[in-house]
Amino acid sequence: MQEGAMQAWIESSPLAGGNAAYVEELFELFLDDPNSVPAEWRELFQQLPASEDADVKHSEIREQFRAAAKAKYKQVGGGELTSEEAEKQVRVLQLINAYRFRGHQHANLDPLGLWKQETVADLSLSHHNLGKEDLDKEFNVGSLQIGKETAKLSEIHAALESIYCGSIGAEYMHIVSTKEKRWIQQRLETQLGKPSFSAEERKRALKELVAADGLEKYLGSKFPGAKRFSLEGGDALVPLLKSLIRRAGEAGSKEVVIGMAHRGRLNVLVNVLGKQPKELFDEFAGKSSTDKAGDVKYHMGFSSDFETDGGNVHLALAFNPSHLEIVNPVVMGSVRARMDRRGCKDGSLALPITIHGDAAIAGQGIVQETFNLSQTRAYGVGGSVRVVVNNQVGFTTSKQEDARSTQYCTDIAKMVQAPIFHVNADDPEAVLFVAQLAVDYRNTFKRDVVIDLVCYRRHGHNEADEPNATQPLMYQKIKKHPVPREIYAQRLISQNIVKESDVKELVSHYRDALDVGECVVDEWRPMESHSSDWASFIDKDWDAEYDASITVDELKELGKKVTTLPEGFKLNSRVNRAYDERVKMAAGERDLDWGMGETLAYASLVKAGQAIRLTGQDCGRGTFFHRHAVLHNQTDAETYTPLQHVADDQAPAEIYDSVLSEAAVMAFEYGYATAEPHTLVMWEAQFGDFANGAQVVIDQFLSSGEQKWGRLCGLTLLLPHGYEGQGPEHSSARLERFLQLSADHNWSVCIPTTPAQVFNMIRRQQLRPVRRPLIVMTPKSLLRHPEAVSSLEDLAEGVFHNVIGETDALDSKKVKRVVFCSGKVYYDLVAARRKAKQDNVAIVRVEQLYPFPHAEMAEVLKEYQHVEDFVWCQEEPQNQGAWYSSQHHFREAIPSGARLTYAGRAASSSPAVGYASVHKEQQDKLVNEALSI
Ligand code: AMP
């Protein structure tokens, strides 16, 4: 309120412009610390209405401020100013402001000195009508935190140059919060741009640069030409990361999860996480340590513990594919799971660090999506530290006008008002300084912060590449440029902190350590058990036994709990009707519908101590008005989630409507599910086909993460699917894509058709000691279909039937054809068959398409061994759905000599037609084809 009033006042005041800036400076100082302004100003500001009092009109505040400021303006620091002096004083304050805003544009950030920096007029004295004659004059420094209230202009100017135009370019004035700005100023300005580190800290930084450089050189000579995506040029990443971890540990963090792409990854693995070099060398030699498909070495994750002064910190480097930035939301999800496990709400116990390339952070939309998650209820992690290894080139693209439309690659971070610290990677002390600053900022304000480590890339995109072909001038410069450890060693030698011989010894000592092949990180510690226990899920397949029994009485009890609302809670009338029905269902007075079957599954799990986490667009209510898991009081808009009130000692039930994203949200949930096996993690698509906005998560993580990286994941995707005449984008969850990716028992793909099936499918997913993704084609019209109902006894059966045989009373001997189908079309087929009073066609539902349930199918088909005519009926076009991916399973299942034919839509490039009448025609035709013999 006060800040807003200030702004309004500045705009309208006769003191607008220079004088206003001065008063503003004072006022902001006062807001931060009332004692920091002279007494008479303090009295004035104290007369202003209280900031929290929203009832005070802006105009009133403005008026008071104007009057008071006018009266007091002539008094500065207790003295009188002439109008010329006052004007100069204000100009000095404007100069200070200009440096804070735009000093970074003159900062010395590029180690190669190739950046063409525009001259910023605001950063010259003359722009502010200040001249040489003013340099010796004493001015009030306003809120500039250089340890004194007044200083000569020459001193102020030198301080500003040093703070804002040295090796650190600080962008933070876009932040709205004065408190945060003042905090950053306090940290930057009091150091005068020259952070001081002890001799020990500096020697350690040198040692870390020696390690960064040493590993690359070693790999380069031992495995010439092999791809390693060297860090060289960005060597400071190693001391930077270690400093971030140390600082986080000192502040109490227990876990740090790191996400990064390939550049410098081997270096981080060996020199930060403590992977044994000999293991890496084996990987270079192509040795396999697993019977799984595996992945290239620069995608591999790693876990270890790292000793800090605040205790050991567990480190986890996330596995990631080549799709650079997609690992960011995965890291955030992993951190959120660890926070939840530790009961930490604010992120103080777990820190996410993501490492980006300059081309990717500006280029890939998932970066924006991840920033947008940062302060939300479902996805907040108390802020993250984002590091850009800015080597000023993406593969062969380096021209700024080709790579992005913004000045800095980091501009996207301004959307969440993250402070951005650009830092010259050839100045390790500046790097260490921003590392500490970043962690402290994140921990203090629980918000994202960005470090832009401006460096270069010594070789091509990989070591076999020729960068001179596309970046000739840059690489001529790089060739002559000394490596970071040489530059820093010279600096420390000149400061008498180390001797030339010490540096040589460090280099040879590191090389010898690599020869031995053992861990080279001093802080590495053997891993204590920080993670959830995955042991019970390792090497388990679908046949693993589990107990999902539940009684009708237990179900009734749960049903009561999830239909009991707080006194006076007023439901919307439609929701109320649904809840009235649920009360009857819980009492066994009527059959259960889909919403109730699903709700009881969740209730039974949380009661049994298994947490659930469900996110997705509109999942609290459900896109199709069926779930009503989060209720909204019509009187005061308060929400109530019955699943959170099932039992006093229940596990958490977290249900959140998600941000309007598929990729970041699904990736986040993947990260969560790979870090926590004891929570059933589910993502629901608004319509199933929208999941293709997250196709990279499905292809690169969900389908293949276990094969590539040995990482188990029980994430469940709920994907509304079904042909109901809603057009190309609301009919298909692209079942065919999931089936095409099905192999190695990587996941299960299910299409349940009854509430009992959905109940038992959900329970099976969490209770069976297997953690693999579950892909569910969920219904739309079946949510309210009068036939798609189940009894409490059906639920209590405790079994998900992978195949459901004929349920009408047909005489199997009369059956001449068996129709296989999955999903909603079953109800269309049954209705048509009953209408035609047909008794020679049996209908068999395949409720799990993958892994294909051969044994259950054989059991069901026992009574149809005389049948020679089998049909697969699907709603999807022939090139989609299950026909192409699963027909070999159907063929294997039918009696030898029998034939299998197809009844369904003709092949189509689009999933569905847009016209309801055409849809109906097609649907009737495929049902007829399936049934007519
Ligand atoms: P983290 O906490 O992610 O560093 O994991 C610590 C250890 O737990 C790993 O080294 C694995 O042995 C095990 N682990 C963690 N996540 C998984 C997972 N998704 N699947 C299998 N094992 C895991």
Short mmCIF file of N, CA and C in Angstrom, two decimals, residues 75 99 103 116 203 210 248 273 286 375 418 424 439 458 486 639 702 716 718 755 765 819 906 932:
data_model
loop_
_atom_site.label_atom_id
_atom_site.label_comp_id
_atom_site.label_asym_id
_atom_site.label_seq_id
_atom_site.Cartn_x
_atom_site.Cartn_y
_atom_site.Cartn_z
N GLN A 75 15.21 19.99 4.42
CA GLN A 75 16.11 19.47 5.46
C GLN A 75 16.64 18.11 5.03
N TYR A 99 22.84 2.81 -11.73
CA TYR A 99 23.79 1.69 -11.62
C TYR A 99 23.10 0.43 -11.14
N GLY A 103 23.72 -1.25 -14.28
CA GLY A 103 25.16 -1.47 -14.17
C GLY A 103 25.60 -2.76 -14.85
N LYS A 116 29.52 -7.53 -27.35
CA LYS A 116 29.45 -6.12 -27.73
C LYS A 116 28.46 -5.46 -26.79
N LYS A 203 42.36 -21.37 -1.79
CA LYS A 203 43.15 -22.53 -2.22
C LYS A 203 42.23 -23.68 -2.62
N VAL A 210 41.51 -27.06 -10.58
CA VAL A 210 42.51 -28.03 -11.05
C VAL A 210 41.81 -29.35 -11.37
N ALA A 248 24.13 -24.62 1.26
CA ALA A 248 22.82 -25.21 1.56
C ALA A 248 22.93 -26.08 2.81
N LEU A 273 29.91 -35.13 -7.28
CA LEU A 273 29.15 -36.20 -6.62
C LEU A 273 30.03 -37.35 -6.14
N GLY A 286 33.06 -48.84 -22.80
CA GLY A 286 31.87 -49.52 -23.33
C GLY A 286 31.43 -50.71 -22.52
N GLN A 375 5.70 -21.08 -7.59
CA GLN A 375 5.05 -20.56 -6.39
C GLN A 375 3.64 -21.12 -6.20
N ALA A 418 12.66 -13.42 -10.47
CA ALA A 418 13.87 -14.00 -9.88
C ALA A 418 15.02 -13.02 -10.06
N ASN A 424 31.26 -13.53 -14.34
CA ASN A 424 32.37 -13.91 -15.22
C ASN A 424 33.03 -15.17 -14.65
N VAL A 439 22.05 -19.00 -2.69
CA VAL A 439 21.45 -19.93 -1.71
C VAL A 439 20.78 -19.15 -0.58
N ARG A 458 35.59 -24.63 -24.79
CA ARG A 458 36.93 -24.73 -25.38
C ARG A 458 36.95 -25.56 -26.66
N GLU A 486 44.66 -21.71 -14.74
CA GLU A 486 45.91 -20.95 -14.92
C GLU A 486 45.70 -19.50 -14.49
N THR A 639 -12.98 -24.65 0.76
CA THR A 639 -13.00 -26.00 0.18
C THR A 639 -12.88 -27.06 1.27
N LEU A 702 8.78 -42.05 -18.89
CA LEU A 702 7.84 -43.06 -18.39
C LEU A 702 8.03 -44.43 -19.02
N THR A 716 0.76 -42.98 -12.42
CA THR A 716 -0.46 -43.40 -13.10
C THR A 716 -1.00 -42.25 -13.94
N LEU A 718 -4.19 -40.91 -15.95
CA LEU A 718 -5.62 -41.09 -16.19
C LEU A 718 -5.99 -40.28 -17.42
N PRO A 755 -17.05 -49.60 -12.29
CA PRO A 755 -16.53 -48.98 -11.07
C PRO A 755 -15.71 -49.97 -10.23
N GLN A 765 -2.52 -51.08 -8.29
CA GLN A 765 -1.35 -50.28 -8.68
C GLN A 765 -0.49 -49.91 -7.48
N VAL A 819 -16.48 -61.62 -30.01
CA VAL A 819 -15.96 -60.27 -30.28
C VAL A 819 -15.11 -59.84 -29.10
N ALA A 906 -12.45 -46.97 -40.49
CA ALA A 906 -11.41 -47.06 -41.51
C ALA A 906 -10.21 -46.23 -41.07
N SER A 932 -22.75 -58.67 -36.93
CA SER A 932 -23.49 -59.42 -37.95
C SER A 932 -22.64 -60.54 -38.55
#
